[in-house]
XYZ file of C-alpha atoms in Angstrom:
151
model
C 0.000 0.000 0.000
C 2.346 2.728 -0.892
C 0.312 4.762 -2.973
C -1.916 7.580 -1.321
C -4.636 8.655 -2.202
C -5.729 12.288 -0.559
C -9.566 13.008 -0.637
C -11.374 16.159 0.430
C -14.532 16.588 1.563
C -15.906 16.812 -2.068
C -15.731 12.918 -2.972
C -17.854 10.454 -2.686
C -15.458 9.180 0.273
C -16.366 12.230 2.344
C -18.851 12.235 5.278
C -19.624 15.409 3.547
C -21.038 14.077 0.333
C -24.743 14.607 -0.056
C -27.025 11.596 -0.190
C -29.399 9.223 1.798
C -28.125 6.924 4.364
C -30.397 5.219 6.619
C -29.152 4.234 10.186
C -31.159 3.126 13.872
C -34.145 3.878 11.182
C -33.464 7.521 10.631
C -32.908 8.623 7.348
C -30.128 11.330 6.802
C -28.887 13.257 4.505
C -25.041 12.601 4.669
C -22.855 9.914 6.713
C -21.674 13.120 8.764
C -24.476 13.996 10.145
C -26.027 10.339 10.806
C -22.672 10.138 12.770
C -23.251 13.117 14.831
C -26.386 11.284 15.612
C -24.880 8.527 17.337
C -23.427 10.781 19.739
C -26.645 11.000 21.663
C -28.893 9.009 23.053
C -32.103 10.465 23.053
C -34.122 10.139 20.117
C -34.936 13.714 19.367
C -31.832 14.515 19.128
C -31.120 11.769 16.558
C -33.756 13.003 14.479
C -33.074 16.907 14.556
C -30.000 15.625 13.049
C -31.670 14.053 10.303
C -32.715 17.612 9.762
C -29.620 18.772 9.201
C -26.820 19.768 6.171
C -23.237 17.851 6.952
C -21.627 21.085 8.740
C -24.629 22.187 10.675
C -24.992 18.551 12.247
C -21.001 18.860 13.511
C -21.702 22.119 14.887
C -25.192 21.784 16.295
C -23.606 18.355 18.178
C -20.731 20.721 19.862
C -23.478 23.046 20.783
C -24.955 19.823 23.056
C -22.064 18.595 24.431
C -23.758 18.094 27.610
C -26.015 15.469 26.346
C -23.267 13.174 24.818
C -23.310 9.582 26.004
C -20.609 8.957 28.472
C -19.248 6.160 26.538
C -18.266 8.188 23.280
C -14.700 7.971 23.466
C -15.089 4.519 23.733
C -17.297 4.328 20.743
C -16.962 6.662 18.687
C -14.834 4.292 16.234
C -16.708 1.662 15.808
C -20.083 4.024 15.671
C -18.468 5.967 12.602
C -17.403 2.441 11.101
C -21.472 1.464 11.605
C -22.211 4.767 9.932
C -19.855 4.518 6.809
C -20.601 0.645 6.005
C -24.563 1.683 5.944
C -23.365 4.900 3.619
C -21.471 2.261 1.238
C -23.862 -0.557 1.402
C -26.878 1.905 0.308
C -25.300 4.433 -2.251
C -24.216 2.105 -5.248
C -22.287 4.934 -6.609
C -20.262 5.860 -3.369
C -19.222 2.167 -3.387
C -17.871 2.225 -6.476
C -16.017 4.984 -6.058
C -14.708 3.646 -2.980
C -13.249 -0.110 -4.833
C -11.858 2.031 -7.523
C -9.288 3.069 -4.621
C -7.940 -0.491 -5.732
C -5.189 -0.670 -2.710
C -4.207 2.924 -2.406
C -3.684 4.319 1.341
C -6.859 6.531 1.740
C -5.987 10.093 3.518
C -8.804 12.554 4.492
C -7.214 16.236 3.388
C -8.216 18.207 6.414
C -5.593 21.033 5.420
C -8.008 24.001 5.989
C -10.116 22.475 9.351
C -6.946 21.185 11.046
C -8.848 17.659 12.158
C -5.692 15.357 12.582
C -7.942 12.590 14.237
C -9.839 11.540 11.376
C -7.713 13.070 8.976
C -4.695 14.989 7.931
C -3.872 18.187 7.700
C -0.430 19.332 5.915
C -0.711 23.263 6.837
C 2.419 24.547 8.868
C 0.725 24.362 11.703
C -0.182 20.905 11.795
C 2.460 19.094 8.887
C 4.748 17.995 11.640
C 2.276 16.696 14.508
C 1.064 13.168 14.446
C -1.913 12.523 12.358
C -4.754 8.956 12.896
C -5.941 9.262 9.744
C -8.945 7.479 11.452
C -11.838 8.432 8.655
C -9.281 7.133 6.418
C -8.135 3.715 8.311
C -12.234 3.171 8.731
C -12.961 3.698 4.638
C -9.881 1.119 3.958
C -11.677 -1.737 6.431
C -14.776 -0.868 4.678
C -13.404 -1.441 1.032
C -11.819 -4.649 2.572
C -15.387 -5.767 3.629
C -16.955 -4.976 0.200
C -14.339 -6.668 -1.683
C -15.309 -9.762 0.599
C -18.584 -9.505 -0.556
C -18.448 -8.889 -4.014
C -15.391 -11.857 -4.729
């Protein structure tokens, strides 16, 4: 896997692309925000988030902090993972883009929002600190899965 591939939030990759995934039975309008979702709990919550475009849902959930299940560091990971496998297994066309990564390395650009957890940024600021990648570690497990299923 030495080749990387570097995706912003434009792609079909992106938590930020626009369409329909479906998840606890809620229908949302982007991965991002049906992951915001699973930071809470309480049902109302879950569903204003249906409500909402990709960037309002991240900043509405910072907005209720307070209301975040205890467990959320704990997780978070696997929650997003839940998230981006129903986002793959119900957009046809995100899937494909996704197994047309072959084997690359896939690398969320965050060079503009600074997010070095789920991505990487390469601004001054950050290109020297230590970046998870985790958005990007998450999409190659999911490709992994879909190639199992489609062998």
């Amino acid at each position: 896997m030495n080749t990387k591939y570097y995706f912003k939030n434009d792609t079909r990759l992106s938590n930020y692309f626009l369409c329909d995934v479906v998840v606890d039975n809620i229908k949302f309008s982007s991965s991002e925000a049906a992951y915001h979702s699973q930071k809470f709990l309480d049902e109302d919550i879950k569903k204003l988030m249906s409500k909402l475009t990709p960037d309002e849902s991240k900043h509405v959930s910072r907005e209720l902090t307070r209301f975040i299940r205890n467990d959320w560091e704990n997780v978070k990971y696997d929650l997003m993972k839940k998230v981006v496998i129903e986002k793959f297994k119900q957009n046809q066309d995100c899937l494909e883009e996704l197994l047309n990564t072959g084997s690359m390395e896939l690398i969320e650009d965050t060079t503009g929002w600074h997010d070095n957890i789920w991505g990487e940024c390469m601004c001054d600021d950050c290109k020297n600190l230590d970046h998870q990648n985790l958005l990007g570690k998450i999409l190659m497990e999911v490709r992994e899965y879909f190639r199992g299923e489609y062998k």
